[in-house]
XYZ file of C-alpha atoms in Angstrom:
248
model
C -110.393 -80.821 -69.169
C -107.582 -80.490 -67.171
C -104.850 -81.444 -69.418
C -105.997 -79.737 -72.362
C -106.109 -76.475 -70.592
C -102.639 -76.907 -69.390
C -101.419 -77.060 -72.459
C -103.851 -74.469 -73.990
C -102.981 -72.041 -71.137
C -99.222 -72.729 -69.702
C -98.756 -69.422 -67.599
C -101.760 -70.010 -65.390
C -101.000 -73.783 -64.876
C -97.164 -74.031 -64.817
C -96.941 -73.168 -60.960
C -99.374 -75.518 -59.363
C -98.155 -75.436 -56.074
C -99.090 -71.169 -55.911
C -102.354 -72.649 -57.865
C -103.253 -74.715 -55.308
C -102.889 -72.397 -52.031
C -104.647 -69.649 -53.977
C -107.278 -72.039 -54.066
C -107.458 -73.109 -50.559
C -107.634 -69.696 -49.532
C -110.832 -69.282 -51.479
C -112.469 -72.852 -49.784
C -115.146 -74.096 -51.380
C -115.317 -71.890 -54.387
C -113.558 -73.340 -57.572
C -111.404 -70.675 -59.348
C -111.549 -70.365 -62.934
C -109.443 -69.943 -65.617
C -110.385 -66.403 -65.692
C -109.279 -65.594 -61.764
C -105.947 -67.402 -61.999
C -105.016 -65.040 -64.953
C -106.469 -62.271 -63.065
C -104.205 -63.006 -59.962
C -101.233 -63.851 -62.077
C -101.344 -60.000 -63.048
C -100.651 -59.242 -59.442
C -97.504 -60.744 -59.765
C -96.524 -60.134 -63.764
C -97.863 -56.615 -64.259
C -97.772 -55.387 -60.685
C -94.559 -56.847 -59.345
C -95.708 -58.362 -56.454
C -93.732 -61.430 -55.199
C -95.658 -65.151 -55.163
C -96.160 -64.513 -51.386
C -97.520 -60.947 -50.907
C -99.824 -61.707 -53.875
C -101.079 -64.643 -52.011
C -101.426 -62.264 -48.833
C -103.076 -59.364 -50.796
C -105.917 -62.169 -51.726
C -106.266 -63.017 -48.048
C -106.840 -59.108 -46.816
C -109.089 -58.608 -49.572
C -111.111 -62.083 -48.797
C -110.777 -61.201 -44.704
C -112.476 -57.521 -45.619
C -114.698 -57.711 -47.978
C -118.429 -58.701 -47.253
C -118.689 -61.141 -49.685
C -115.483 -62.935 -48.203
C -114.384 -65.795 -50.667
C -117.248 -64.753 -53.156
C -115.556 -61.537 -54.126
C -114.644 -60.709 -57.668
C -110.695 -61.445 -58.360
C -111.031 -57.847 -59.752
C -110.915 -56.523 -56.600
C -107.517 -58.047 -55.520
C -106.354 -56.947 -58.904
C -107.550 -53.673 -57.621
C -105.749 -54.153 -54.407
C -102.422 -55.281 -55.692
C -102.001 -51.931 -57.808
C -102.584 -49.910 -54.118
C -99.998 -52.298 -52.874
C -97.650 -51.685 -55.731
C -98.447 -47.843 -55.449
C -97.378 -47.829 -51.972
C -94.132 -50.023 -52.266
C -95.728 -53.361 -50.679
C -93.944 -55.900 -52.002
C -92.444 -57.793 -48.809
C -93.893 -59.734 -46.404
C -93.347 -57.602 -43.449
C -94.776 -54.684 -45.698
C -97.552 -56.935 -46.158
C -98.132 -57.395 -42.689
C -98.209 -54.485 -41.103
C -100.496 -53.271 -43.870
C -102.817 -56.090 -42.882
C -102.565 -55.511 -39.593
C -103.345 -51.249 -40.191
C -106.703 -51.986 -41.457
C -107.248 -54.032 -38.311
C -106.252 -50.695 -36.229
C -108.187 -48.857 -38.222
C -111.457 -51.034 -38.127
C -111.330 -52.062 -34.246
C -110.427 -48.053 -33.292
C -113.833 -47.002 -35.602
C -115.587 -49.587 -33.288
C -114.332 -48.339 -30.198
C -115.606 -44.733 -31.418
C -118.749 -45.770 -31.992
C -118.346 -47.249 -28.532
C -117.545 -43.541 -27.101
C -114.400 -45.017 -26.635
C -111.420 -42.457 -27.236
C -108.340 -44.241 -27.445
C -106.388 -47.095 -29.639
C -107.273 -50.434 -29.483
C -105.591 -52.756 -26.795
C -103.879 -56.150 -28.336
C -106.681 -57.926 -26.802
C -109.014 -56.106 -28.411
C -107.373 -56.186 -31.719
C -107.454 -60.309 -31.338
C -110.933 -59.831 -31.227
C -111.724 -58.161 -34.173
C -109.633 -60.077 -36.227
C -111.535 -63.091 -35.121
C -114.492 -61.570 -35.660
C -113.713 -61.020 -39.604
C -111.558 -63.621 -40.196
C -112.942 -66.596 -38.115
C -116.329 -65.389 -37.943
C -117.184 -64.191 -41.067
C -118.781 -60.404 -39.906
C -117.922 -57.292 -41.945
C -117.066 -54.130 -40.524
C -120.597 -53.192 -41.668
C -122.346 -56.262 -39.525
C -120.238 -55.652 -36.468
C -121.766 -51.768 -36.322
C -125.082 -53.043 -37.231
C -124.998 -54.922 -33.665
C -123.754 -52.228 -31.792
C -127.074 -50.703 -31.027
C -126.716 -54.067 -28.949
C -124.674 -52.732 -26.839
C -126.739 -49.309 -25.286
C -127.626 -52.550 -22.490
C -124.603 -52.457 -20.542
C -123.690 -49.245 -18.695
C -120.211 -49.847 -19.818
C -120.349 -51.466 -23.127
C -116.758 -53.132 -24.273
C -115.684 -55.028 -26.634
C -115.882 -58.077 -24.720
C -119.994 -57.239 -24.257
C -119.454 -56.833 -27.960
C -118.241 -60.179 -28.071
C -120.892 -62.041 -26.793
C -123.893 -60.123 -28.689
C -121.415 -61.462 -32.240
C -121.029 -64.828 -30.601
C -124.775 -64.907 -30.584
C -125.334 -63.729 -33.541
C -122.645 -65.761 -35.393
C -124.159 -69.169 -33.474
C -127.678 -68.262 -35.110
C -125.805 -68.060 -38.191
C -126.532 -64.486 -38.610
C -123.617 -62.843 -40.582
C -124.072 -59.841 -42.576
C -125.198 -56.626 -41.457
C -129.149 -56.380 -43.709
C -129.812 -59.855 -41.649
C -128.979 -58.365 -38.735
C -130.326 -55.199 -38.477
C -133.592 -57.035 -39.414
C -132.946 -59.253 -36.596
C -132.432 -56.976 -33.759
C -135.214 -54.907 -35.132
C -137.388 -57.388 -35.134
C -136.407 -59.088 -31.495
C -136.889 -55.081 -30.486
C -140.380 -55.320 -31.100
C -140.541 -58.725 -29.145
C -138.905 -57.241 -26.301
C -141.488 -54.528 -25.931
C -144.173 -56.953 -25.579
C -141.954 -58.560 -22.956
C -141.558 -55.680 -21.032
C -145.348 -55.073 -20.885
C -145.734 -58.703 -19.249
C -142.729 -57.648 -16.529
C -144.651 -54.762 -16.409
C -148.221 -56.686 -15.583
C -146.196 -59.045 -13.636
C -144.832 -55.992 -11.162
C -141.256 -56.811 -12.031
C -138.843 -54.720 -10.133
C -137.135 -53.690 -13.403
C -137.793 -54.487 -16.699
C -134.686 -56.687 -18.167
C -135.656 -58.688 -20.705
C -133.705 -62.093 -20.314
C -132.769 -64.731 -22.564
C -134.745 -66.933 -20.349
C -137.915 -64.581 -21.077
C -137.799 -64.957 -24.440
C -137.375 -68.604 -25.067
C -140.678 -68.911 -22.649
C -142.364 -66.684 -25.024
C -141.487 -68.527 -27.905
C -142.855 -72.063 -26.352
C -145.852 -70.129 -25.241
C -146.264 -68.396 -28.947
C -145.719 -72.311 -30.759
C -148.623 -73.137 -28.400
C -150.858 -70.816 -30.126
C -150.827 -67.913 -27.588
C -151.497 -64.638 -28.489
C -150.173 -61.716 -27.002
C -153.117 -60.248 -25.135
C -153.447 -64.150 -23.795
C -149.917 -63.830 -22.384
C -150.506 -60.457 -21.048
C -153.607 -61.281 -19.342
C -151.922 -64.284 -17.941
C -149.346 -62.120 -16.269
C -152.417 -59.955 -14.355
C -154.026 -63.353 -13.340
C -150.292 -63.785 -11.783
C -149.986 -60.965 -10.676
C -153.965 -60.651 -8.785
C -152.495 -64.362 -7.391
C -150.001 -62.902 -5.748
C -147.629 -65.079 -7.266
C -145.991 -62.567 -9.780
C -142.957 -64.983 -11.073
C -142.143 -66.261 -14.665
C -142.707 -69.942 -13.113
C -146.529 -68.796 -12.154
C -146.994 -67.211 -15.263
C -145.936 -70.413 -17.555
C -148.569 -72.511 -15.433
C -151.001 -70.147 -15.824
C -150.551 -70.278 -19.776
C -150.121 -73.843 -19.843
């Protein structure tokens, strides 16, 4: 009951305004009693102002993997760093913020073999890949294997594997690693049907692999769909388009 807790509990409710953004920054997970107190310590016992409190929820929501589902604890935790280091003003805030962005898109572009500090373009990127998209810094490295593809790889390559990734709904690092593991196998099978099909080179395409998955639905196995590709291939007609007839 609202009104009864109110009046059980006035320091948590008085300020409902600061109640109610804390809450919007969390979405759709309802704050308890418990978590307002726990955020109201940020401010009372840590000396943060209203604002950087409400700022050192958001950096610990944008980089932690369990985003809006993480213990209020750990911006407790947070706060007292702040407070350590003298954080207590919105610029402070900011550029604090903004650090572990530097510091989580220049570990990418190591991984990358990429010696050098991120670019501002680069640094959008990342921080739309945590904050908008919902990846960790844990689930962006887990798709970097992704990457070995492109002679060059960037962040913009980068961009598109987590675009893919993020429009399959596939968000945190176990699910992905699982993922590409699993489409590695797929791809090897692949690769033996460009092979039987004397491809020039053996590039898997996206195109490739949504023909495989209508042919597997039909109920083809994979020795079917490789011996399809040496009828193709004895044919003389050695494309994908031959190939699908063939299995259809």
């Amino acid at each position: 009951n609202g009104k009864a807790a109110q009046s059980v509990n006035p320091e948590v409710y008085q300020n409902a305004e600061l109640n109610a953004t804390l809450q919007r920054l969390f979405g759709d997970r309802e704050l308890s009693y418990s978590d307002y107190r726990i955020f109201y310590e940020c401010i009372d016992v840590y000396g943060l102002t209203e604002s950087v409190a409400l700022m050192c929820a958001e950096d610990v929501i944008n980089t932690n993997k369990a985003k809006n589902r993480v213990p209020m604890s750990y911006v407790r935790e947070r706060a007292r760093q702040w407070a350590r280091e003298g954080i207590n003003t919105i610029s402070a805030a900011s550029a604090k913020m903004a650090e572990g962005q530097w510091d989580g898109a220049r570990n990418i572009l190591k991984k990358l073999g990429i010696s050098r500090a991120a670019t501002e373009e680069e640094l959008r990127l990342y921080e739309k890949w945590i904050a908008e998209w919902g990846f960790s810094q844990e689930a962006i490295e887990a798709a970097l294997p992704e990457t070995i593809k492109a002679r060059y790889p960037t962040f913009g390559y980068l961009d598109k594997i987590l675009e893919g990734l993020y429009e399959s709904r596939l968000t945190g690092s176990a699910e992905i690693q699982a993922y590409l593991e699993g489409r590695g196998q797929q791809d090897g099978k692949l690769k033996a049907v460009l092979k039987a099909l004397r491809a020039p080179r053996l590039t898997v395409s996206q195109e490739l692999r949504e023909m495989y998955a209508a042919w597997k639905e039909k109920g083809l196995s994979d020795s079917m769909i490789l011996y399809g590709a040496q009828q193709a291939a004895l044919r003389g007609d050695a494309t994908l388009g031959q190939l699908d007839a063939i299995l259809k």
